[in-house]
Amino acid sequence: MKEIEIIINGDKLDRVKRILSGFSDNGIFVTQGFGYGHQHGFHQVYTRDDSRGVNLLPKVSVRTVVADDLVDPIVNEAVASMNNATFGDGKIFIRPIEDAIRVRTDERGDAAL
């Protein structure tokens, strides 16, 4: 099992939900936050003025846990769908999950998903 976390701008949330629901019905967890990447929150950098500070931009984190064999197809579809070749397209993180337990039924592993 792997956890996939996709950090995006909020306007891409519907696209990510469609992609994830097309591969799995395990559910998702969405959180909102603020952050910045390489450009420190600015859309385009044309100046060497470093006194501008840092802009925190609104971001959405979408997380799900899927079986190992679904990771590559989900990631490939997400990258193909969200890639605009611009800053702010997002990031995808993949983490191993040691175990999962459904509390209601005590199912474990892939069955708990």
Tab-separated table of N, CA and C in Angstrom:
chain	number	residue	atom	x	y	z
A	1	MET	N	0.844	-1.183	0.000
A	1	MET	CA	0.000	0.000	0.000
A	1	MET	C	0.883	1.237	0.000
A	2	LYS	N	0.362	2.256	-0.669
A	2	LYS	CA	1.073	3.530	-0.732
A	2	LYS	C	0.085	4.673	-0.506
A	3	GLU	N	0.591	5.729	0.134
A	3	GLU	CA	-0.182	6.958	0.246
A	3	GLU	C	0.276	7.892	-0.861
A	4	ILE	N	-0.677	8.445	-1.578
A	4	ILE	CA	-0.384	9.444	-2.602
A	4	ILE	C	-0.912	10.771	-2.084
A	5	GLU	N	-0.032	11.765	-2.027
A	5	GLU	CA	-0.439	13.117	-1.648
A	5	GLU	C	-0.183	14.029	-2.839
A	6	ILE	N	-1.221	14.731	-3.251
A	6	ILE	CA	-1.122	15.643	-4.381
A	6	ILE	C	-1.414	17.043	-3.866
A	7	ILE	N	-0.432	17.937	-3.985
A	7	ILE	CA	-0.596	19.320	-3.535
A	7	ILE	C	-0.785	20.186	-4.770
A	8	ILE	N	-1.904	20.904	-4.800
A	8	ILE	CA	-2.305	21.629	-6.003
A	8	ILE	C	-2.921	22.965	-5.634
A	9	ASN	N	-3.164	23.780	-6.650
A	9	ASN	CA	-4.012	24.950	-6.492
A	9	ASN	C	-5.460	24.459	-6.424
A	10	GLY	N	-6.291	25.186	-5.709
A	10	GLY	CA	-7.664	24.756	-5.488
A	10	GLY	C	-8.474	24.569	-6.754
A	11	ASP	N	-8.129	25.270	-7.835
A	11	ASP	CA	-8.912	25.148	-9.064
A	11	ASP	C	-8.724	23.798	-9.757
A	12	LYS	N	-7.766	22.992	-9.313
A	12	LYS	CA	-7.543	21.676	-9.907
A	12	LYS	C	-8.171	20.549	-9.081
A	13	LEU	N	-8.872	20.888	-8.017
A	13	LEU	CA	-9.405	19.869	-7.118
A	13	LEU	C	-10.386	18.940	-7.822
A	14	ASP	N	-11.307	19.475	-8.599
A	14	ASP	CA	-12.277	18.614	-9.293
A	14	ASP	C	-11.588	17.638	-10.239
A	15	ARG	N	-10.555	18.096	-10.913
A	15	ARG	CA	-9.802	17.237	-11.830
A	15	ARG	C	-9.137	16.085	-11.066
A	16	VAL	N	-8.539	16.396	-9.919
A	16	VAL	CA	-7.876	15.369	-9.116
A	16	VAL	C	-8.900	14.382	-8.564
A	17	LYS	N	-10.048	14.868	-8.108
A	17	LYS	CA	-11.091	13.975	-7.603
A	17	LYS	C	-11.557	13.012	-8.693
A	18	ARG	N	-11.730	13.516	-9.910
A	18	ARG	CA	-12.142	12.660	-11.033
A	18	ARG	C	-11.096	11.580	-11.316
A	19	ILE	N	-9.841	11.970	-11.317
A	19	ILE	CA	-8.763	11.006	-11.586
A	19	ILE	C	-8.754	9.916	-10.521
A	20	LEU	N	-8.780	10.316	-9.255
A	20	LEU	CA	-8.703	9.334	-8.178
A	20	LEU	C	-9.926	8.425	-8.147
A	21	SER	N	-11.108	8.965	-8.381
A	21	SER	CA	-12.308	8.130	-8.355
A	21	SER	C	-12.358	7.184	-9.549
A	22	GLY	N	-11.646	7.508	-10.625
A	22	GLY	CA	-11.586	6.620	-11.778
A	22	GLY	C	-10.751	5.375	-11.535
A	23	PHE	N	-9.844	5.435	-10.564
A	23	PHE	CA	-8.968	4.302	-10.291
A	23	PHE	C	-9.351	3.545	-9.030
A	24	SER	N	-9.957	4.225	-8.077
A	24	SER	CA	-10.192	3.599	-6.784
A	24	SER	C	-11.371	4.267	-6.096
A	25	ASP	N	-12.071	3.505	-5.284
A	25	ASP	CA	-13.153	4.087	-4.489
A	25	ASP	C	-12.787	4.100	-3.007
A	26	ASN	N	-11.491	4.180	-2.724
A	26	ASN	CA	-11.012	4.144	-1.341
A	26	ASN	C	-11.294	5.422	-0.570
A	27	GLY	N	-11.625	6.482	-1.234
A	27	GLY	CA	-11.864	7.748	-0.558
A	27	GLY	C	-10.642	8.634	-0.580
A	28	ILE	N	-10.858	9.891	-0.260
A	28	ILE	CA	-9.769	10.869	-0.249
A	28	ILE	C	-9.888	11.718	1.010
A	29	PHE	N	-8.805	12.378	1.357
A	29	PHE	CA	-8.774	13.311	2.465
A	29	PHE	C	-8.215	14.622	1.921
A	30	VAL	N	-8.977	15.704	2.049
A	30	VAL	CA	-8.589	16.990	1.480
A	30	VAL	C	-8.368	17.988	2.608
A	31	THR	N	-7.229	18.683	2.565
A	31	THR	CA	-6.958	19.754	3.519
A	31	THR	C	-6.554	20.997	2.754
A	32	GLN	N	-6.900	22.134	3.311
A	32	GLN	CA	-6.508	23.410	2.723
A	32	GLN	C	-5.405	24.021	3.574
A	33	GLY	N	-4.509	24.712	2.905
A	33	GLY	CA	-3.423	25.361	3.611
A	33	GLY	C	-2.807	26.433	2.744
A	34	PHE	N	-1.681	26.926	3.201
A	34	PHE	CA	-0.953	27.956	2.475
A	34	PHE	C	0.493	27.524	2.354
A	35	GLY	N	1.109	27.870	1.220
A	35	GLY	CA	2.502	27.507	1.027
A	35	GLY	C	3.083	28.170	-0.198
A	36	TYR	N	4.329	27.847	-0.455
A	36	TYR	CA	5.006	28.358	-1.652
A	36	TYR	C	6.068	27.361	-2.070
A	37	GLY	N	6.491	27.497	-3.319
A	37	GLY	CA	7.526	26.634	-3.868
A	37	GLY	C	8.768	27.426	-4.211
A	38	HIS	N	9.381	27.079	-5.322
A	38	HIS	CA	10.647	27.690	-5.722
A	38	HIS	C	10.552	29.199	-5.926
A	39	GLN	N	9.398	29.680	-6.323
A	39	GLN	CA	9.275	31.111	-6.614
A	39	GLN	C	8.819	31.925	-5.418
A	40	HIS	N	8.750	31.305	-4.256
A	40	HIS	CA	8.369	32.002	-3.024
A	40	HIS	C	7.029	32.701	-3.134
A	41	GLY	N	6.112	32.126	-3.881
A	41	GLY	CA	4.754	32.640	-3.949
A	41	GLY	C	4.500	33.683	-5.007
A	42	PHE	N	5.488	33.998	-5.821
A	42	PHE	CA	5.289	34.975	-6.892
A	42	PHE	C	5.085	34.228	-8.204
A	43	HIS	N	4.194	34.728	-9.046
A	43	HIS	CA	3.852	34.033	-10.278
A	43	HIS	C	4.986	34.073	-11.303
A	44	GLN	N	5.604	35.189	-11.502
A	44	GLN	CA	6.755	35.313	-12.397
A	44	GLN	C	7.795	36.186	-11.719
A	45	VAL	N	9.049	35.845	-11.891
A	45	VAL	CA	10.120	36.612	-11.270
A	45	VAL	C	10.954	37.241	-12.372
A	46	TYR	N	10.911	38.566	-12.463
A	46	TYR	CA	11.690	39.282	-13.468
A	46	TYR	C	12.673	40.259	-12.843
A	47	THR	N	12.826	40.240	-11.564
A	47	THR	CA	13.674	41.209	-10.879
A	47	THR	C	14.611	40.498	-9.920
A	48	ARG	N	15.676	41.171	-9.563
A	48	ARG	CA	16.619	40.618	-8.598
A	48	ARG	C	16.379	41.195	-7.208
A	49	ASP	N	15.292	41.885	-7.028
A	49	ASP	CA	14.952	42.495	-5.751
A	49	ASP	C	14.495	41.412	-4.786
A	50	ASP	N	15.316	41.099	-3.792
A	50	ASP	CA	14.980	40.055	-2.828
A	50	ASP	C	14.252	40.602	-1.607
A	51	SER	N	13.900	41.874	-1.608
A	51	SER	CA	13.244	42.465	-0.439
A	51	SER	C	11.729	42.320	-0.503
A	52	ARG	N	11.236	41.560	-1.451
A	52	ARG	CA	9.796	41.436	-1.636
A	52	ARG	C	9.139	40.582	-0.567
A	53	GLY	N	9.894	39.757	0.137
A	53	GLY	CA	9.307	38.864	1.121
A	53	GLY	C	8.784	37.598	0.464
A	54	VAL	N	7.926	36.914	1.175
A	54	VAL	CA	7.380	35.646	0.704
A	54	VAL	C	5.864	35.738	0.711
A	55	ASN	N	5.250	35.356	-0.386
A	55	ASN	CA	3.790	35.287	-0.465
A	55	ASN	C	3.358	33.853	-0.244
A	56	LEU	N	2.502	33.635	0.723
A	56	LEU	CA	1.935	32.310	0.923
A	56	LEU	C	0.674	32.207	0.073
A	57	LEU	N	0.651	31.212	-0.788
A	57	LEU	CA	-0.470	31.025	-1.705
A	57	LEU	C	-1.389	29.925	-1.190
A	58	PRO	N	-2.690	30.039	-1.439
A	58	PRO	CA	-3.606	28.970	-1.015
A	58	PRO	C	-3.344	27.699	-1.816
A	59	LYS	N	-3.265	26.586	-1.094
A	59	LYS	CA	-3.017	25.278	-1.707
A	59	LYS	C	-4.009	24.276	-1.138
A	60	VAL	N	-4.175	23.176	-1.851
A	60	VAL	CA	-5.032	22.083	-1.412
A	60	VAL	C	-4.193	20.809	-1.450
A	61	SER	N	-4.268	20.035	-0.382
A	61	SER	CA	-3.590	18.751	-0.320
A	61	SER	C	-4.642	17.659	-0.377
A	62	VAL	N	-4.487	16.753	-1.342
A	62	VAL	CA	-5.416	15.631	-1.512
A	62	VAL	C	-4.624	14.361	-1.248
A	63	ARG	N	-5.113	13.562	-0.286
A	63	ARG	CA	-4.405	12.329	0.065
A	63	ARG	C	-5.327	11.130	-0.079
A	64	THR	N	-4.735	10.029	-0.509
A	64	THR	CA	-5.448	8.761	-0.587
A	64	THR	C	-4.439	7.639	-0.403
A	65	VAL	N	-4.927	6.479	-0.012
A	65	VAL	CA	-4.082	5.288	0.106
A	65	VAL	C	-4.623	4.253	-0.870
A	66	VAL	N	-3.716	3.709	-1.685
A	66	VAL	CA	-4.116	2.749	-2.719
A	66	VAL	C	-3.169	1.552	-2.713
A	67	ALA	N	-3.593	0.507	-3.391
A	67	ALA	CA	-2.737	-0.662	-3.576
A	67	ALA	C	-1.538	-0.279	-4.438
A	68	ASP	N	-0.440	-0.974	-4.256
A	68	ASP	CA	0.809	-0.652	-4.955
A	68	ASP	C	0.651	-0.601	-6.471
A	69	ASP	N	-0.150	-1.481	-7.037
A	69	ASP	CA	-0.265	-1.545	-8.497
A	69	ASP	C	-1.044	-0.370	-9.089
A	70	LEU	N	-1.712	0.419	-8.276
A	70	LEU	CA	-2.455	1.582	-8.779
A	70	LEU	C	-1.643	2.878	-8.760
A	71	VAL	N	-0.504	2.875	-8.099
A	71	VAL	CA	0.267	4.111	-7.930
A	71	VAL	C	0.708	4.688	-9.270
A	72	ASP	N	1.382	3.900	-10.093
A	72	ASP	CA	1.891	4.422	-11.366
A	72	ASP	C	0.790	4.911	-12.302
A	73	PRO	N	-0.298	4.165	-12.487
A	73	PRO	CA	-1.356	4.691	-13.357
A	73	PRO	C	-1.968	5.997	-12.835
A	74	ILE	N	-2.155	6.111	-11.527
A	74	ILE	CA	-2.723	7.340	-10.957
A	74	ILE	C	-1.773	8.507	-11.170
A	75	VAL	N	-0.498	8.299	-10.867
A	75	VAL	CA	0.489	9.373	-11.004
A	75	VAL	C	0.623	9.783	-12.469
A	76	ASN	N	0.686	8.825	-13.378
A	76	ASN	CA	0.810	9.157	-14.800
A	76	ASN	C	-0.380	9.969	-15.292
A	77	GLU	N	-1.578	9.571	-14.890
A	77	GLU	CA	-2.786	10.298	-15.295
A	77	GLU	C	-2.813	11.702	-14.691
A	78	ALA	N	-2.420	11.812	-13.417
A	78	ALA	CA	-2.418	13.122	-12.757
A	78	ALA	C	-1.424	14.072	-13.414
A	79	VAL	N	-0.235	13.583	-13.701
A	79	VAL	CA	0.778	14.436	-14.330
A	79	VAL	C	0.321	14.857	-15.724
A	80	ALA	N	-0.207	13.932	-16.491
A	80	ALA	CA	-0.658	14.261	-17.844
A	80	ALA	C	-1.814	15.260	-17.818
A	81	SER	N	-2.688	15.131	-16.855
A	81	SER	CA	-3.875	15.981	-16.795
A	81	SER	C	-3.582	17.374	-16.242
A	82	MET	N	-2.654	17.475	-15.303
A	82	MET	CA	-2.438	18.750	-14.614
A	82	MET	C	-1.230	19.529	-15.102
A	83	ASN	N	-0.431	18.950	-15.972
A	83	ASN	CA	0.794	19.601	-16.413
A	83	ASN	C	0.488	20.716	-17.420
A	84	ASN	N	0.708	21.949	-16.980
A	84	ASN	CA	0.592	23.107	-17.871
A	84	ASN	C	1.959	23.687	-18.187
A	85	ALA	N	3.014	23.035	-17.704
A	85	ALA	CA	4.397	23.492	-17.868
A	85	ALA	C	4.597	24.887	-17.278
A	86	THR	N	3.905	25.160	-16.181
A	86	THR	CA	4.061	26.439	-15.498
A	86	THR	C	4.316	26.189	-14.022
A	87	PHE	N	4.906	27.200	-13.368
A	87	PHE	CA	5.081	27.112	-11.927
A	87	PHE	C	3.716	27.004	-11.271
A	88	GLY	N	3.617	26.206	-10.235
A	88	GLY	CA	2.357	26.051	-9.532
A	88	GLY	C	1.497	24.905	-10.018
A	89	ASP	N	2.015	24.076	-10.938
A	89	ASP	CA	1.244	22.921	-11.408
A	89	ASP	C	1.003	21.917	-10.291
A	90	GLY	N	1.855	21.888	-9.286
A	90	GLY	CA	1.647	21.021	-8.129
A	90	GLY	C	2.805	20.075	-7.894
A	91	LYS	N	2.647	19.284	-6.842
A	91	LYS	CA	3.638	18.276	-6.486
A	91	LYS	C	2.897	17.017	-6.069
A	92	ILE	N	3.534	15.874	-6.292
A	92	ILE	CA	2.978	14.592	-5.875
A	92	ILE	C	4.019	13.896	-5.005
A	93	PHE	N	3.575	13.439	-3.840
A	93	PHE	CA	4.434	12.693	-2.925
A	93	PHE	C	3.849	11.293	-2.763
A	94	ILE	N	4.724	10.295	-2.721
A	94	ILE	CA	4.309	8.906	-2.550
A	94	ILE	C	5.039	8.351	-1.335
A	95	ARG	N	4.262	7.806	-0.392
A	95	ARG	CA	4.833	7.277	0.842
A	95	ARG	C	4.372	5.829	1.047
A	96	PRO	N	5.266	4.992	1.550
A	96	PRO	CA	4.847	3.617	1.864
A	96	PRO	C	3.950	3.615	3.108
A	97	ILE	N	2.963	2.748	3.095
A	97	ILE	CA	2.078	2.562	4.244
A	97	ILE	C	2.312	1.151	4.769
A	98	GLU	N	2.631	1.041	6.019
A	98	GLU	CA	2.945	-0.256	6.606
A	98	GLU	C	1.701	-1.112	6.790
A	99	ASP	N	0.612	-0.509	7.244
A	99	ASP	CA	-0.607	-1.269	7.474
A	99	ASP	C	-1.785	-0.308	7.531
A	100	ALA	N	-2.969	-0.845	7.343
A	100	ALA	CA	-4.205	-0.079	7.489
A	100	ALA	C	-5.209	-0.963	8.215
A	101	ILE	N	-5.995	-0.363	9.088
A	101	ILE	CA	-6.982	-1.104	9.855
A	101	ILE	C	-8.306	-0.362	9.778
A	102	ARG	N	-9.340	-1.057	9.335
A	102	ARG	CA	-10.686	-0.482	9.368
A	102	ARG	C	-11.229	-0.756	10.768
A	103	VAL	N	-11.463	0.289	11.530
A	103	VAL	CA	-11.853	0.154	12.925
A	103	VAL	C	-13.184	-0.584	13.066
A	104	ARG	N	-14.138	-0.285	12.211
A	104	ARG	CA	-15.482	-0.865	12.327
A	104	ARG	C	-15.469	-2.390	12.222
A	105	THR	N	-14.653	-2.936	11.304
A	105	THR	CA	-14.679	-4.379	11.042
A	105	THR	C	-13.394	-5.099	11.418
A	106	ASP	N	-12.370	-4.355	11.822
A	106	ASP	CA	-11.046	-4.900	12.151
A	106	ASP	C	-10.361	-5.536	10.941
A	107	GLU	N	-10.782	-5.167	9.716
A	107	GLU	CA	-10.080	-5.643	8.519
A	107	GLU	C	-8.721	-4.958	8.472
A	108	ARG	N	-7.740	-5.666	7.896
A	108	ARG	CA	-6.391	-5.138	7.830
A	108	ARG	C	-5.836	-5.219	6.420
A	109	GLY	N	-4.824	-4.388	6.168
A	109	GLY	CA	-4.143	-4.407	4.875
A	109	GLY	C	-5.024	-3.860	3.765
A	110	ASP	N	-4.871	-4.428	2.565
A	110	ASP	CA	-5.647	-3.971	1.408
A	110	ASP	C	-7.149	-4.102	1.623
A	111	ALA	N	-7.559	-5.085	2.412
A	111	ALA	CA	-9.005	-5.265	2.669
A	111	ALA	C	-9.581	-4.081	3.431
A	112	ALA	N	-8.757	-3.385	4.201
A	112	ALA	CA	-9.231	-2.230	4.974
A	112	ALA	C	-9.434	-1.003	4.099
A	113	LEU	N	-8.848	-1.018	2.919
A	113	LEU	CA	-8.986	0.146	2.047
A	113	LEU	C	-10.366	0.179	1.436
